[in-house]
Amino acid sequence: MNIIMLGPPGAGKGTQAEVLSKKMDLTTLSTGNILRAAIAEKRPVGLNAKTYMDKGELVPDDVIIGIVKDYLETHDLGKGCILDGVPRTIAQAEMLDKMGVRIDAVLSLEISDAAIEERMGGRRTCMKCGATYHVKANPPKVEGICDKCGEKLTIREDDKPETVRQRLAVYHAQTEPIIGYYTEQGKLTAVDGTASVEETSEKLVKALEMLK
Ligand code: AMP
């Protein structure tokens, strides 16, 4: 089963992708995490992408298409995959279709811009393994330290308030049209993304069970 997690920045796509991948034994493809790892390793693809990411803009489609191709060539999707943060444009959605990636379900997390702006202030990220936390809603066991790998947690450059507003504008202009694309294909399920991590993941699992 291949599932797309859709929603604005900060809706909880990454957190829910982690929860669902464990519950359902699926792999996760996060283009954001791959780009951040490439930046940390100072690889050209990462350094080029960083100029867009720091401004809250989307990385060009051809770069993302290259990353997805690489991933599919080097990873066995096993029982299936959760796509977190990809596709983000109609061109990327069409590219997945052309590459023969069968999409079974698209889960769209719904949350207002105002709630996102409030949430993003508390987000903390592990730049080493990609895990995300929230100081109130999903805190790590030890403050400021990643539960999974022990790395110090940081605030992503693109989680700063002015960049968040830009990312929301980009989401509405370039990513939201994907909702129509998958609605037409009968694959979209909208889920309220404002509740707690646990409540939201329960709703997502229920939504997936109904699709089976
Ligand atoms: P994320 O961690 O998914 O919020 O992604 C962080 C940033 O990486 C985004 O704001 C974009 O600049 C870039 N990015 C990640 N995935 C994509 C994608 N599929 N298309 C374009 N840009 C992306």
PDB file of C-alpha atoms in Angstrom, residues 118-199:
ATOM      1  CA  GLU A 118       1.024  28.859  16.366  1.00  0.00           C
ATOM      2  CA  ARG A 119       2.272  25.275  16.114  1.00  0.00           C
ATOM      3  CA  MET A 120       5.479  25.950  14.227  1.00  0.00           C
ATOM      4  CA  GLY A 121       6.900  28.055  17.053  1.00  0.00           C
ATOM      5  CA  GLY A 122       7.171  24.906  19.184  1.00  0.00           C
ATOM      6  CA  ARG A 123       8.560  22.518  16.610  1.00  0.00           C
ATOM      7  CA  ARG A 124      11.985  20.982  17.226  1.00  0.00           C
ATOM      8  CA  THR A 125      13.825  18.800  14.720  1.00  0.00           C
ATOM      9  CA  CYS A 126      16.690  16.327  14.853  1.00  0.00           C
ATOM     10  CA  MET A 127      18.959  17.210  11.945  1.00  0.00           C
ATOM     11  CA  LYS A 128      20.691  13.829  12.225  1.00  0.00           C
ATOM     12  CA  CYS A 129      17.803  11.350  11.935  1.00  0.00           C
ATOM     13  CA  GLY A 130      14.945  13.656  10.869  1.00  0.00           C
ATOM     14  CA  ALA A 131      12.657  12.983  13.869  1.00  0.00           C
ATOM     15  CA  THR A 132      10.378  15.875  14.803  1.00  0.00           C
ATOM     16  CA  TYR A 133       8.951  16.886  18.183  1.00  0.00           C
ATOM     17  CA  HIS A 134       6.816  19.664  19.628  1.00  0.00           C
ATOM     18  CA  VAL A 135       7.654  21.259  22.973  1.00  0.00           C
ATOM     19  CA  LYS A 136       4.043  20.802  24.189  1.00  0.00           C
ATOM     20  CA  ALA A 137       2.183  18.375  21.910  1.00  0.00           C
ATOM     21  CA  ASN A 138       4.937  15.784  21.378  1.00  0.00           C
ATOM     22  CA  PRO A 139       7.933  16.507  23.645  1.00  0.00           C
ATOM     23  CA  PRO A 140      11.075  14.338  23.664  1.00  0.00           C
ATOM     24  CA  LYS A 141      11.752  12.311  26.848  1.00  0.00           C
ATOM     25  CA  VAL A 142      14.720  14.563  27.680  1.00  0.00           C
ATOM     26  CA  GLU A 143      14.261  18.244  26.819  1.00  0.00           C
ATOM     27  CA  GLY A 144      16.190  19.281  23.720  1.00  0.00           C
ATOM     28  CA  ILE A 145      17.510  15.758  22.964  1.00  0.00           C
ATOM     29  CA  CYS A 146      16.323  13.341  20.243  1.00  0.00           C
ATOM     30  CA  ASP A 147      14.758  10.175  21.744  1.00  0.00           C
ATOM     31  CA  LYS A 148      15.954   8.114  18.813  1.00  0.00           C
ATOM     32  CA  CYS A 149      19.595   9.057  18.302  1.00  0.00           C
ATOM     33  CA  GLY A 150      20.581  11.346  21.203  1.00  0.00           C
ATOM     34  CA  GLU A 151      21.390  14.319  18.942  1.00  0.00           C
ATOM     35  CA  LYS A 152      20.649  17.874  20.129  1.00  0.00           C
ATOM     36  CA  LEU A 153      17.335  19.153  18.741  1.00  0.00           C
ATOM     37  CA  THR A 154      17.204  22.426  16.789  1.00  0.00           C
ATOM     38  CA  ILE A 155      14.689  24.860  15.288  1.00  0.00           C
ATOM     39  CA  ARG A 156      14.733  24.489  11.502  1.00  0.00           C
ATOM     40  CA  GLU A 157      15.736  27.663   9.672  1.00  0.00           C
ATOM     41  CA  ASP A 158      12.515  27.409   7.647  1.00  0.00           C
ATOM     42  CA  ASP A 159      10.340  27.136  10.792  1.00  0.00           C
ATOM     43  CA  LYS A 160      10.955  30.813  11.620  1.00  0.00           C
ATOM     44  CA  PRO A 161       7.660  32.853  11.531  1.00  0.00           C
ATOM     45  CA  GLU A 162       8.300  34.882   8.351  1.00  0.00           C
ATOM     46  CA  THR A 163       9.423  31.772   6.466  1.00  0.00           C
ATOM     47  CA  VAL A 164       6.396  29.833   7.722  1.00  0.00           C
ATOM     48  CA  ARG A 165       4.079  32.500   6.243  1.00  0.00           C
ATOM     49  CA  GLN A 166       5.907  32.220   2.910  1.00  0.00           C
ATOM     50  CA  ARG A 167       5.687  28.396   3.005  1.00  0.00           C
ATOM     51  CA  LEU A 168       1.920  28.629   3.631  1.00  0.00           C
ATOM     52  CA  ALA A 169       1.517  30.950   0.633  1.00  0.00           C
ATOM     53  CA  VAL A 170       3.524  28.500  -1.511  1.00  0.00           C
ATOM     54  CA  TYR A 171       1.402  25.610  -0.193  1.00  0.00           C
ATOM     55  CA  HIS A 172      -1.870  27.311  -1.196  1.00  0.00           C
ATOM     56  CA  ALA A 173      -0.568  28.314  -4.629  1.00  0.00           C
ATOM     57  CA  GLN A 174       1.409  25.241  -5.695  1.00  0.00           C
ATOM     58  CA  THR A 175       0.508  22.238  -3.528  1.00  0.00           C
ATOM     59  CA  GLU A 176      -3.216  22.636  -2.805  1.00  0.00           C
ATOM     60  CA  PRO A 177      -4.177  21.955  -6.459  1.00  0.00           C
ATOM     61  CA  ILE A 178      -3.018  18.364  -5.838  1.00  0.00           C
ATOM     62  CA  ILE A 179      -6.122  17.905  -3.659  1.00  0.00           C
ATOM     63  CA  GLY A 180      -8.265  18.273  -6.790  1.00  0.00           C
ATOM     64  CA  TYR A 181      -5.955  15.960  -8.764  1.00  0.00           C
ATOM     65  CA  TYR A 182      -6.404  13.072  -6.306  1.00  0.00           C
ATOM     66  CA  THR A 183     -10.072  13.848  -5.557  1.00  0.00           C
ATOM     67  CA  GLU A 184     -10.797  13.299  -9.255  1.00  0.00           C
ATOM     68  CA  GLN A 185      -9.024   9.936  -8.999  1.00  0.00           C
ATOM     69  CA  GLY A 186     -11.193   9.051  -5.963  1.00  0.00           C
ATOM     70  CA  LYS A 187      -8.139   8.604  -3.714  1.00  0.00           C
ATOM     71  CA  LEU A 188      -8.383  11.530  -1.320  1.00  0.00           C
ATOM     72  CA  THR A 189      -9.461  11.331   2.319  1.00  0.00           C
ATOM     73  CA  ALA A 190      -9.477  14.546   4.353  1.00  0.00           C
ATOM     74  CA  VAL A 191      -8.712  14.182   8.062  1.00  0.00           C
ATOM     75  CA  ASP A 192      -8.885  16.863  10.766  1.00  0.00           C
ATOM     76  CA  GLY A 193      -5.264  17.636  11.678  1.00  0.00           C
ATOM     77  CA  THR A 194      -5.912  19.837  14.706  1.00  0.00           C
ATOM     78  CA  ALA A 195      -6.257  17.117  17.374  1.00  0.00           C
ATOM     79  CA  SER A 196      -3.436  15.425  19.348  1.00  0.00           C
ATOM     80  CA  VAL A 197      -0.864  13.201  17.618  1.00  0.00           C
ATOM     81  CA  GLU A 198      -2.581  10.052  18.993  1.00  0.00           C
ATOM     82  CA  GLU A 199      -6.127  11.117  18.045  1.00  0.00           C
TER      83      GLU A 199
END
